[in-house]
Coordinates of N, CA and C in Angstrom, one line a residue:
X1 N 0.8 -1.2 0.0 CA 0.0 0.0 0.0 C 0.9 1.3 0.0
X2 N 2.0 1.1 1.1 CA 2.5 2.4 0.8 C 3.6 2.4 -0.1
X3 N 3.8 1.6 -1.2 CA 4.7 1.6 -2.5 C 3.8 2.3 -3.6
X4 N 2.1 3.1 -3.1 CA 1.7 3.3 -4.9 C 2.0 5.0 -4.5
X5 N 2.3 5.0 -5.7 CA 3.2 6.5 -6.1 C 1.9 7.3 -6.9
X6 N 1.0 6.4 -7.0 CA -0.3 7.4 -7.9 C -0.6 8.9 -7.4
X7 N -1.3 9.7 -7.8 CA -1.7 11.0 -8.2 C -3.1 11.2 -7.9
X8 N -3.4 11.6 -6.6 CA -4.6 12.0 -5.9 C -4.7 13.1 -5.8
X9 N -6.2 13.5 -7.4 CA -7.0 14.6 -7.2 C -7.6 15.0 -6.5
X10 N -8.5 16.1 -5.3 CA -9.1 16.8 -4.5 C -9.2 17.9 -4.9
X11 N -11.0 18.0 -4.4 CA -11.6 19.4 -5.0 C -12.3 19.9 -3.7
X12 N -12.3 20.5 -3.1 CA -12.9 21.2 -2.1 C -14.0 22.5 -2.6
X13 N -15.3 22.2 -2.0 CA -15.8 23.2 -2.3 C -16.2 24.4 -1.2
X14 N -15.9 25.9 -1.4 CA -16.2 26.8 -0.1 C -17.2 26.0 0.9
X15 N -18.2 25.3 0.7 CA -19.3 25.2 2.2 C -20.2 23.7 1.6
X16 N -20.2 23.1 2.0 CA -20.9 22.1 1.7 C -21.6 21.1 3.3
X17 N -23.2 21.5 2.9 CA -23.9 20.3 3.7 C -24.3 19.0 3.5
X18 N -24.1 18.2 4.6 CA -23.9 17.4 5.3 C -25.2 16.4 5.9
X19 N -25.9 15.6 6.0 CA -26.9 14.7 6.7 C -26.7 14.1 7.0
X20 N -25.5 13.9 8.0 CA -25.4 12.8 9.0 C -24.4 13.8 9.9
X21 N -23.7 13.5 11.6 CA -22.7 13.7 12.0 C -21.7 13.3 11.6
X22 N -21.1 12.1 11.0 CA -20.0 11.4 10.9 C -20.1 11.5 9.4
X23 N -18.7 12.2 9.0 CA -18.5 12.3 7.8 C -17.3 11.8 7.2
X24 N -17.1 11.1 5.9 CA -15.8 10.6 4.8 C -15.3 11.4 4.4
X25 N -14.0 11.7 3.9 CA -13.7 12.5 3.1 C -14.6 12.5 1.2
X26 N -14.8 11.2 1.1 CA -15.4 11.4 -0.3 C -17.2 11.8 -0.4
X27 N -17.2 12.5 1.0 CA -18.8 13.1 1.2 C -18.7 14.6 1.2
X28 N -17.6 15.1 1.3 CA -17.6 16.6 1.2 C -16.2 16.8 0.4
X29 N -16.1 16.0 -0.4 CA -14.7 16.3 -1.5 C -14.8 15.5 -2.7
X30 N -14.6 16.1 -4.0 CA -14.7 15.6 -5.1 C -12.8 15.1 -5.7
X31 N -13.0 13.7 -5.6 CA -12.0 13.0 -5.7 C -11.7 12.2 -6.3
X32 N -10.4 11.9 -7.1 CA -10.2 11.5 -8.3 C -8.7 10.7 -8.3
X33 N -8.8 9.0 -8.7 CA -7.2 8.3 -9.2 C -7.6 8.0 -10.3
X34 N -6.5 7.6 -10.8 CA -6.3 6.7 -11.8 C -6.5 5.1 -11.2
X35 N -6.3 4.7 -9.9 CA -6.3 3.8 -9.3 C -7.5 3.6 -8.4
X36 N -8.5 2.5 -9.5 CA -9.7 2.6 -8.4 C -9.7 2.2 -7.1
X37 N -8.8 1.5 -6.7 CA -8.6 0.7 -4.7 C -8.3 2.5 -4.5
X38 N -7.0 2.9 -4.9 CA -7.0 4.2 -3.9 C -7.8 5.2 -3.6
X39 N -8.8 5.3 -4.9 CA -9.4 5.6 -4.8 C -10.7 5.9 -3.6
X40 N -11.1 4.4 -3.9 CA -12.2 4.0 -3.0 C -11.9 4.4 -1.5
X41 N -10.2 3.7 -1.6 CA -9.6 3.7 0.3 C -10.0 5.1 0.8
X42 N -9.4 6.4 -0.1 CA -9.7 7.5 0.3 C -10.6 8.4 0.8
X43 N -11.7 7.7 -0.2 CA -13.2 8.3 0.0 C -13.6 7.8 1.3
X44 N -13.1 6.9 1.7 CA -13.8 6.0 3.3 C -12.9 6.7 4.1
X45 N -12.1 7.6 4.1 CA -11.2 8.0 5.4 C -12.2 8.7 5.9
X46 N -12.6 8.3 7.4 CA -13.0 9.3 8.1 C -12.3 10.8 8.4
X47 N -13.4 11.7 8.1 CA -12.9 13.5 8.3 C -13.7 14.3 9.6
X48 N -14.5 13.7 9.9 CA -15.2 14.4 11.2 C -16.1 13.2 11.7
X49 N -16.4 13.3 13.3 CA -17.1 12.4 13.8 C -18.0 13.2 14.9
X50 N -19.3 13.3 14.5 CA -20.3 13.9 15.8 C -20.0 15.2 15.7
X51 N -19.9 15.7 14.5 CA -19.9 17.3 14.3 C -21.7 17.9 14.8
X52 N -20.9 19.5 15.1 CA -22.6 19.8 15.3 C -22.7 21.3 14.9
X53 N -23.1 21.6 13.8 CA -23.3 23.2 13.4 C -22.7 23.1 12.4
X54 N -21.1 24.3 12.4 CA -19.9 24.3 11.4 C -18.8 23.6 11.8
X55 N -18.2 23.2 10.7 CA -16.5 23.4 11.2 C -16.1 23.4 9.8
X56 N -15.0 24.3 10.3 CA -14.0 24.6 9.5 C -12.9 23.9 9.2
X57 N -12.6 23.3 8.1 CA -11.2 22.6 7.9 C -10.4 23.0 6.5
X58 N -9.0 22.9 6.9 CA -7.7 23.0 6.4 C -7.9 22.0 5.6
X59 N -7.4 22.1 4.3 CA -7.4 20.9 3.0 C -5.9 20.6 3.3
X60 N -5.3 21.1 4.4 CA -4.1 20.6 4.9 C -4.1 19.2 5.4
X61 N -5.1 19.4 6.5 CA -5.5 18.3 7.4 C -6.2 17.1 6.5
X62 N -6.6 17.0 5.1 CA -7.0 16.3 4.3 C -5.9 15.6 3.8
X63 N -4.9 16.1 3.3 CA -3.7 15.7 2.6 C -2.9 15.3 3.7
X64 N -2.9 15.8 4.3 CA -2.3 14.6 5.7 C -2.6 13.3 6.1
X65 N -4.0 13.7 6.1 CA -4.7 12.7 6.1 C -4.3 11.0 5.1
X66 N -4.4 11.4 3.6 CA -4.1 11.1 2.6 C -2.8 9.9 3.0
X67 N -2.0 11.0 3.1 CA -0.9 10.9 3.1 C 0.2 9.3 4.2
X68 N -1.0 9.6 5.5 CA -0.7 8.8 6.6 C -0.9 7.3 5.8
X69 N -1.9 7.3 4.7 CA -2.0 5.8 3.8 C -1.6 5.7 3.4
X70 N -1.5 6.8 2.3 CA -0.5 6.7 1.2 C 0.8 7.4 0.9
X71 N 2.0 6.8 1.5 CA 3.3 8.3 2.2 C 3.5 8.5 0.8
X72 N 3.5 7.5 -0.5 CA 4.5 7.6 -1.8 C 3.5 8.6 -2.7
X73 N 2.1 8.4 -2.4 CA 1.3 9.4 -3.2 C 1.6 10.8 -3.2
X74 N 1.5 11.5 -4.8 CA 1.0 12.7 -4.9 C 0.1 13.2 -4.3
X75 N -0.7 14.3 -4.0 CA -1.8 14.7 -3.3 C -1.5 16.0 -4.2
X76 N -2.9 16.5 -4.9 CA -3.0 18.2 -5.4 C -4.4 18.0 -5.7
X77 N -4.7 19.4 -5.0 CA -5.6 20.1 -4.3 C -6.1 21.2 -5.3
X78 N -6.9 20.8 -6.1 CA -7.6 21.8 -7.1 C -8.5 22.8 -6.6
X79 N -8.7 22.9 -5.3 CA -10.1 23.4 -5.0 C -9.3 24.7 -4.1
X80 N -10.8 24.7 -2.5 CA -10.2 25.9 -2.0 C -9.4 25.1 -1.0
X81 N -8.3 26.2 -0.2 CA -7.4 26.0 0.8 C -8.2 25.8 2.1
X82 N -9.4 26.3 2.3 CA -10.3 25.7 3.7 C -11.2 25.8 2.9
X83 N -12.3 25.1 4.2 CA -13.7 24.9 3.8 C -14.0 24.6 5.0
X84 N -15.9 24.8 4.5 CA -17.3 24.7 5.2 C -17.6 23.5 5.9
X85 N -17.8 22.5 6.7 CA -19.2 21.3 6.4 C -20.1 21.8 7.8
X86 N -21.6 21.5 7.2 CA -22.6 22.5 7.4 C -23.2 21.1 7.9
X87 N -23.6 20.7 9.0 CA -24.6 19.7 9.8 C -25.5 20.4 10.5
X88 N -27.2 20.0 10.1 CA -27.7 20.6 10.9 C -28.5 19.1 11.3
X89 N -29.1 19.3 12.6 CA -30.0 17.7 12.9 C -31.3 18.0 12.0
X90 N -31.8 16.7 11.7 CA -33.0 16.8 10.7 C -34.1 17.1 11.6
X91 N -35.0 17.7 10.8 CA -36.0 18.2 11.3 C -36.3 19.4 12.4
X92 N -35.2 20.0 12.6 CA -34.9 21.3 13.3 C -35.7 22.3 13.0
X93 N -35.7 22.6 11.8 CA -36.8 23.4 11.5 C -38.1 23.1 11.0
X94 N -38.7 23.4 11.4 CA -40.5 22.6 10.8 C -40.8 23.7 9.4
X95 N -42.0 22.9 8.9 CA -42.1 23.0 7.6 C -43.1 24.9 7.9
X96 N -43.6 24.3 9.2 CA -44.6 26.0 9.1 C -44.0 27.1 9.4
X97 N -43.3 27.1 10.5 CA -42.1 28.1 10.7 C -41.6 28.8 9.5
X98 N -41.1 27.9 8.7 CA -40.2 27.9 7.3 C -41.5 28.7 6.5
X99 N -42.9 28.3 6.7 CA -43.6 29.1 5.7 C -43.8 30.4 6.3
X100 N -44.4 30.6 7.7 CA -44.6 31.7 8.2 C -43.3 32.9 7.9
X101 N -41.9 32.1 7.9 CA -40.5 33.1 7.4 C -41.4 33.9 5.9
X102 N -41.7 33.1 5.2 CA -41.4 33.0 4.0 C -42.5 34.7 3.5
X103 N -43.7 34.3 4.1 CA -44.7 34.8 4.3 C -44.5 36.2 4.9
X104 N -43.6 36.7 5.9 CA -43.3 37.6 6.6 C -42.6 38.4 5.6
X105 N -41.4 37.6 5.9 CA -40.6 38.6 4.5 C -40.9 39.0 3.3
X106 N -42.4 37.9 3.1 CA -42.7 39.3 1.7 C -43.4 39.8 1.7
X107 N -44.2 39.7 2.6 CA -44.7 40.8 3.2 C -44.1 42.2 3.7
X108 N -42.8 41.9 4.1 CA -42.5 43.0 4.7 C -41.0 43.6 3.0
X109 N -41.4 42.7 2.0 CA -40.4 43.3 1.2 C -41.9 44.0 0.5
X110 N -43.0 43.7 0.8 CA -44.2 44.2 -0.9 C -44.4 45.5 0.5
X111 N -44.4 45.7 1.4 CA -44.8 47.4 1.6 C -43.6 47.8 1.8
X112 N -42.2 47.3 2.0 CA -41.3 47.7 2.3 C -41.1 48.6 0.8
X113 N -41.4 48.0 -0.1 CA -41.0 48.4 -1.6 C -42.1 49.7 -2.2
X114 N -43.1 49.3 -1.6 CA -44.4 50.0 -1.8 C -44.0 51.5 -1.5
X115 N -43.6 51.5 0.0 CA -43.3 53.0 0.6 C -42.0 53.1 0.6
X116 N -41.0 52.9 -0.5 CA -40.1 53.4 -1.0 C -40.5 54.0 -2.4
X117 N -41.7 53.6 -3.3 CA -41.4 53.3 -4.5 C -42.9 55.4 -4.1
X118 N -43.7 55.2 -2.8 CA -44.2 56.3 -2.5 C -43.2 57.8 -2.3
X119 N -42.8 57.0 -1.5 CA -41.7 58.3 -1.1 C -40.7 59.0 -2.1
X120 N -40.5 58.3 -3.6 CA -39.9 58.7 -4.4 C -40.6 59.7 -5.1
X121 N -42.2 58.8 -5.1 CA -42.9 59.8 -6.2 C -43.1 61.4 -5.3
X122 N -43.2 61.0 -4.2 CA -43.6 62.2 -3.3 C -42.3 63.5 -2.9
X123 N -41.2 63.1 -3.6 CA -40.1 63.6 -3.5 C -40.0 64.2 -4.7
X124 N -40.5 63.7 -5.7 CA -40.0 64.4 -7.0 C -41.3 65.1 -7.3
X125 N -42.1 64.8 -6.7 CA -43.8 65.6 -6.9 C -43.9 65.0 -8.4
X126 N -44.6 63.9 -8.2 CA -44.9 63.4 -9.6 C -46.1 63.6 -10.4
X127 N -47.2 64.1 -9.4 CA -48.5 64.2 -9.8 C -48.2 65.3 -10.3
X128 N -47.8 66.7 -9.7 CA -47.2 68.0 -10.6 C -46.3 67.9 -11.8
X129 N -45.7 66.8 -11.9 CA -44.9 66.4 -13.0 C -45.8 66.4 -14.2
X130 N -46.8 65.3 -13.5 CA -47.4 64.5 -14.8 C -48.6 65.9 -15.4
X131 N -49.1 66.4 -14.4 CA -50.0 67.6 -14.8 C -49.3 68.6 -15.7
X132 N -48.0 68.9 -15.4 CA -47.6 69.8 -16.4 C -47.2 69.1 -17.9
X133 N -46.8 67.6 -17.6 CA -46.6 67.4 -18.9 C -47.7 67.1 -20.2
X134 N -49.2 66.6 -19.4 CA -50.0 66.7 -19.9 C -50.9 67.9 -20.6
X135 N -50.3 69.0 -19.9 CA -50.6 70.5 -20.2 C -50.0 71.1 -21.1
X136 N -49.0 70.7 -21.1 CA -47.6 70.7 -22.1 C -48.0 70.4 -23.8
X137 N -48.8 69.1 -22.9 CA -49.0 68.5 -24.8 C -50.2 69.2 -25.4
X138 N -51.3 68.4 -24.3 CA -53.0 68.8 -24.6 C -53.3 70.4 -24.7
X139 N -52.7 70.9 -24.0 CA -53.3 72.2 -23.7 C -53.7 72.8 -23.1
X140 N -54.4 72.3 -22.4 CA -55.4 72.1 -21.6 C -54.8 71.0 -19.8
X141 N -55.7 71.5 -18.8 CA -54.7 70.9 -17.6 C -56.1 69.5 -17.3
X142 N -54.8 68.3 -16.8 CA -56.2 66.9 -16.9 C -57.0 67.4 -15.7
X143 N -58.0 66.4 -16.3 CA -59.1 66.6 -15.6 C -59.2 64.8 -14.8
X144 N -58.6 65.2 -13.9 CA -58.6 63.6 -13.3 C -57.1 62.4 -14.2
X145 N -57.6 61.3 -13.4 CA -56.8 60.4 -14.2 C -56.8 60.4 -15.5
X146 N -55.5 60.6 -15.5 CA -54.8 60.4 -17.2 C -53.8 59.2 -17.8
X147 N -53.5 59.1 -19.1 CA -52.8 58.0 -19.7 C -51.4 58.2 -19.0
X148 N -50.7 59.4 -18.5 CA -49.5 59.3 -18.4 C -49.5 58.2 -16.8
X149 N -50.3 58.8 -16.1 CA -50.3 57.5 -14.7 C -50.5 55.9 -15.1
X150 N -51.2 56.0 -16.1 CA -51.4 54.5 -16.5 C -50.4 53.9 -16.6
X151 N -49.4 54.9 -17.6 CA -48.0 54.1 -18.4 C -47.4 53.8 -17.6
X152 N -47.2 55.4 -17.0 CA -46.2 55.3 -15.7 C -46.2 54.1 -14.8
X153 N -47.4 53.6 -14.1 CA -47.9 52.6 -13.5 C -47.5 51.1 -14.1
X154 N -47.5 50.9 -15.6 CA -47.4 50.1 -16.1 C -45.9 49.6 -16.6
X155 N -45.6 50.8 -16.6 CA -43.6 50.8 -17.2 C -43.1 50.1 -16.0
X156 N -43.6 50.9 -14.0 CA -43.1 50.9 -13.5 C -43.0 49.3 -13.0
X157 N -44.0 48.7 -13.4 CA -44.3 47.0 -13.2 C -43.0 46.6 -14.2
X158 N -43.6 46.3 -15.4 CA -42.5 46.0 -16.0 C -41.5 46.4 -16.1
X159 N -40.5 47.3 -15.9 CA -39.1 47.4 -15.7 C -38.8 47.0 -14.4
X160 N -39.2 46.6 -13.8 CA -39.4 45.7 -11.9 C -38.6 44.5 -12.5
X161 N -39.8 43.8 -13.2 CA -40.1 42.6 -13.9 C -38.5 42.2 -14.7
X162 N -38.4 43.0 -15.5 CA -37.4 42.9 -16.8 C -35.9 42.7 -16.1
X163 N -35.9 44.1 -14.6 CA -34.5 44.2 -13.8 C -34.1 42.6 -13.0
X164 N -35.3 42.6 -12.7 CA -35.2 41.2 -11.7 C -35.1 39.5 -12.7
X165 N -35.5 39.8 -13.5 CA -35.4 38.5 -14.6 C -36.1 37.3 -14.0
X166 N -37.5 37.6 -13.2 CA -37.7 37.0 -12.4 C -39.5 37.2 -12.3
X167 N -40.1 36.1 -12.9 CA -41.6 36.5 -12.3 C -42.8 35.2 -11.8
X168 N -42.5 34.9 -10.6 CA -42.7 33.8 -10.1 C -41.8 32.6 -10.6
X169 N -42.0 31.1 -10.8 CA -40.5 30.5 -10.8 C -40.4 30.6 -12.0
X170 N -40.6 31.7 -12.9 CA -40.3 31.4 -14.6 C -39.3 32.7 -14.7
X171 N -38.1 32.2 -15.3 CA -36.8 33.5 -15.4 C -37.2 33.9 -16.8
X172 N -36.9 34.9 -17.3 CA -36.8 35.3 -19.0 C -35.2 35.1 -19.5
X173 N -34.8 35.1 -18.8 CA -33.0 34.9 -19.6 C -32.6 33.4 -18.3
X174 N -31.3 33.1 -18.6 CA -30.6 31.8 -18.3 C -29.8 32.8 -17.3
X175 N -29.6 34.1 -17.3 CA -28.5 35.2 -16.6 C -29.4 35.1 -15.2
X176 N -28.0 34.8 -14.1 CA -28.8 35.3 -12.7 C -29.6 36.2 -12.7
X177 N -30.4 36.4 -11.2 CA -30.9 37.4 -10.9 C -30.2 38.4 -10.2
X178 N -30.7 39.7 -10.1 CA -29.7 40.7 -9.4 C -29.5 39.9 -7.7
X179 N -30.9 39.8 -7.5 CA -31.0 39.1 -6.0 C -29.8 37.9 -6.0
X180 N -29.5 36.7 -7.2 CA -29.0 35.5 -7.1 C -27.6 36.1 -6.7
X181 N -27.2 37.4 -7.1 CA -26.1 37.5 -7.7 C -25.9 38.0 -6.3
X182 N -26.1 39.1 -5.9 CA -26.1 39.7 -4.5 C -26.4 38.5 -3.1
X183 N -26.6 37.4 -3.4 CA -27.0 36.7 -2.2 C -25.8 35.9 -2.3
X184 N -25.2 35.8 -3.7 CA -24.0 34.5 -3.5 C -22.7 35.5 -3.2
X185 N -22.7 36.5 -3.6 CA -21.6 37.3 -3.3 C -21.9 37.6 -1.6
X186 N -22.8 37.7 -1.0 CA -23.4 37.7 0.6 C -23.0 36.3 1.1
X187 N -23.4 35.5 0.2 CA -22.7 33.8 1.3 C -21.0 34.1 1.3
X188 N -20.6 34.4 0.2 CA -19.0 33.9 0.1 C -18.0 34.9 1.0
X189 N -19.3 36.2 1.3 CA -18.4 37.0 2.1 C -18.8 36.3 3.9
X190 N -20.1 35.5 3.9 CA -20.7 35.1 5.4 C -19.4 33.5 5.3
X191 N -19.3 33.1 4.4 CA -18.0 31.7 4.4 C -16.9 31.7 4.8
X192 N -16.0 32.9 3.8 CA -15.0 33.9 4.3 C -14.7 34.2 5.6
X193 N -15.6 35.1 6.2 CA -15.2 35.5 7.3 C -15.6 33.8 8.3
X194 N -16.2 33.4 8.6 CA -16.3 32.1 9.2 C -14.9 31.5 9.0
X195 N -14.5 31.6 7.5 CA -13.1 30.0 7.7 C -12.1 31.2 8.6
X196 N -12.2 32.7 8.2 CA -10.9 33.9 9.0 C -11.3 33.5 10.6
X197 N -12.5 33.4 11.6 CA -12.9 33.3 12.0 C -12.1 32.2 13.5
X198 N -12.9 31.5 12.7 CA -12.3 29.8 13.2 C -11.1 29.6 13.4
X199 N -10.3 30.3 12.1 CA -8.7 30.4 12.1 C -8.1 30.9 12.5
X200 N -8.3 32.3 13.1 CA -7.9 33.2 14.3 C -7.9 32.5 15.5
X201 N -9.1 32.1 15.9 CA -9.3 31.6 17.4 C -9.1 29.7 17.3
X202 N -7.8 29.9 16.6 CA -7.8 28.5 16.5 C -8.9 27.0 16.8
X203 N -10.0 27.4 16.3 CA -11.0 26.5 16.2 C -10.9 25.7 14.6
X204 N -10.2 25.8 14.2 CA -10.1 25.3 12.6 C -9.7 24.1 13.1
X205 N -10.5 22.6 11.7 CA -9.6 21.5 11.5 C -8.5 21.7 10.9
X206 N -7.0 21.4 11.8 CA -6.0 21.9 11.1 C -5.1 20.9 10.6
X207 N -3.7 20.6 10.0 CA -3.2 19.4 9.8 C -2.2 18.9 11.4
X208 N -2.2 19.8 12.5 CA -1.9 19.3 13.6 C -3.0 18.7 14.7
X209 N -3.7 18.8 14.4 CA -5.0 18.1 15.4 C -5.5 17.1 14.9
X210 N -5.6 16.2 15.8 CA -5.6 14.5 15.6 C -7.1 14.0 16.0
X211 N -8.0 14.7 17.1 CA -9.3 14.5 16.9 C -10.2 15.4 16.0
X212 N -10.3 14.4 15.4 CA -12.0 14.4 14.3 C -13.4 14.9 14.7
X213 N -13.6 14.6 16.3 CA -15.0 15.0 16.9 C -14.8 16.5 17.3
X214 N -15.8 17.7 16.3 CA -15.4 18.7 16.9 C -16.6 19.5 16.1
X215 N -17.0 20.9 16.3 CA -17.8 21.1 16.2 C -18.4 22.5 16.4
X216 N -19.1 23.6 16.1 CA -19.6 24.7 16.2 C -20.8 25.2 16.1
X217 N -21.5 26.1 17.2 CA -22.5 26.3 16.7 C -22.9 27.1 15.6
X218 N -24.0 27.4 15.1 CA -24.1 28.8 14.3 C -24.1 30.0 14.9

């Protein structure tokens, strides 16, 4: 075993969950020989035992790992230099909870949006806007609701619609959404700071710590 000299791929990805506490390396790492036994051996190495929350680990502590089987192997690490694994116990959250979230928040995003999208018109005085431009054209000053509120009203839906690329689960282009775009740049800076985190206050899995059972809350 320790004569094969083969070439062990690892891909680590920033944050990856988890459903069980006891985890393999080939459950949270995308791994690759040319040698199917080494292959297999690797994926079975135990990487954590009775985790609970996060932990943070060093792709150090992996290739050491590796390594203690296979001393003659290569090891290279295509992915990131730390990472995520995310265990939560099942059923922690209930399904109504999860709707009442869901429920709240958009509710509190549709007036949140409402009395922003108020306070703009009320800033620029849009009803004076729209009366002089209709005076402008017709001649004459409106008499009540006019076409320019309509459009207005109707532009202001669809350019919502068009920005967000988004209208219920049906997208119009294959391109994120602003929100997708803004939420994953938001995880990778909430990941980030987590692996800086862990790694300051020495709570990281590192390549010198020899217990596997370890663990964080959120």
């Amino acid at each position: 075993m320790a004569s094969n000299s083969e070439t062990i791929y690892i891909k680590a990805g920033r944050n990856t969950e988890v459903k069980k506490p006891d985890i393999t390396l080939g459950e949270v790492l995308e791994i690759t020989c040319v040698n199917p036994s080494m292959e297999a051996k690797v994926r079975s190495l135990r990487l954590l035992k009775g985790i609970n929350g996060r932990v943070a680990v060093s792709v150090l502590k992996v290739v050491s790992m590796i390594q203690e089987v296979y001393p003659n192997a290569e090891v290279q690490s295509i992915g990131e230099p730390d990472f995520i694994v995310t265990y939560e116990e099942p059923g922690k959250g209930s399904r109504f909870m999860q709707s009442v979230k869901v429920v709240f928040v958009s509710v509190l995003s549709f007036f949140g949006a409402a009395f922003s999208i108020m306070a703009f018109n009320n800033d620029v005085d849009a009803p004076k806007l729209f009366d002089q431009i209709y005076t402008q054209i017709m001649g004459n000053k409106p008499d009540g609701f006019t076409i320019l509120e309509l459009t207005y009203s109707l532009g202001l839906a669809v350019g919502i619609l068009i920005f967000f690329n988004h209208f219920g689960k049906k997208k119009f282009t294959v391109d994120p959404t602003p929100m997708e775009v803004e939420m994953r740049l938001y995880e990778n800076d909430i990941q980030t700071t987590l692996i800086e985190t862990y790694s300051r206050k020495e709570r990281e899995l590192h390549v010198d710590q020899t217990d596997s059972s370890c663990g964080h809350r959120k």
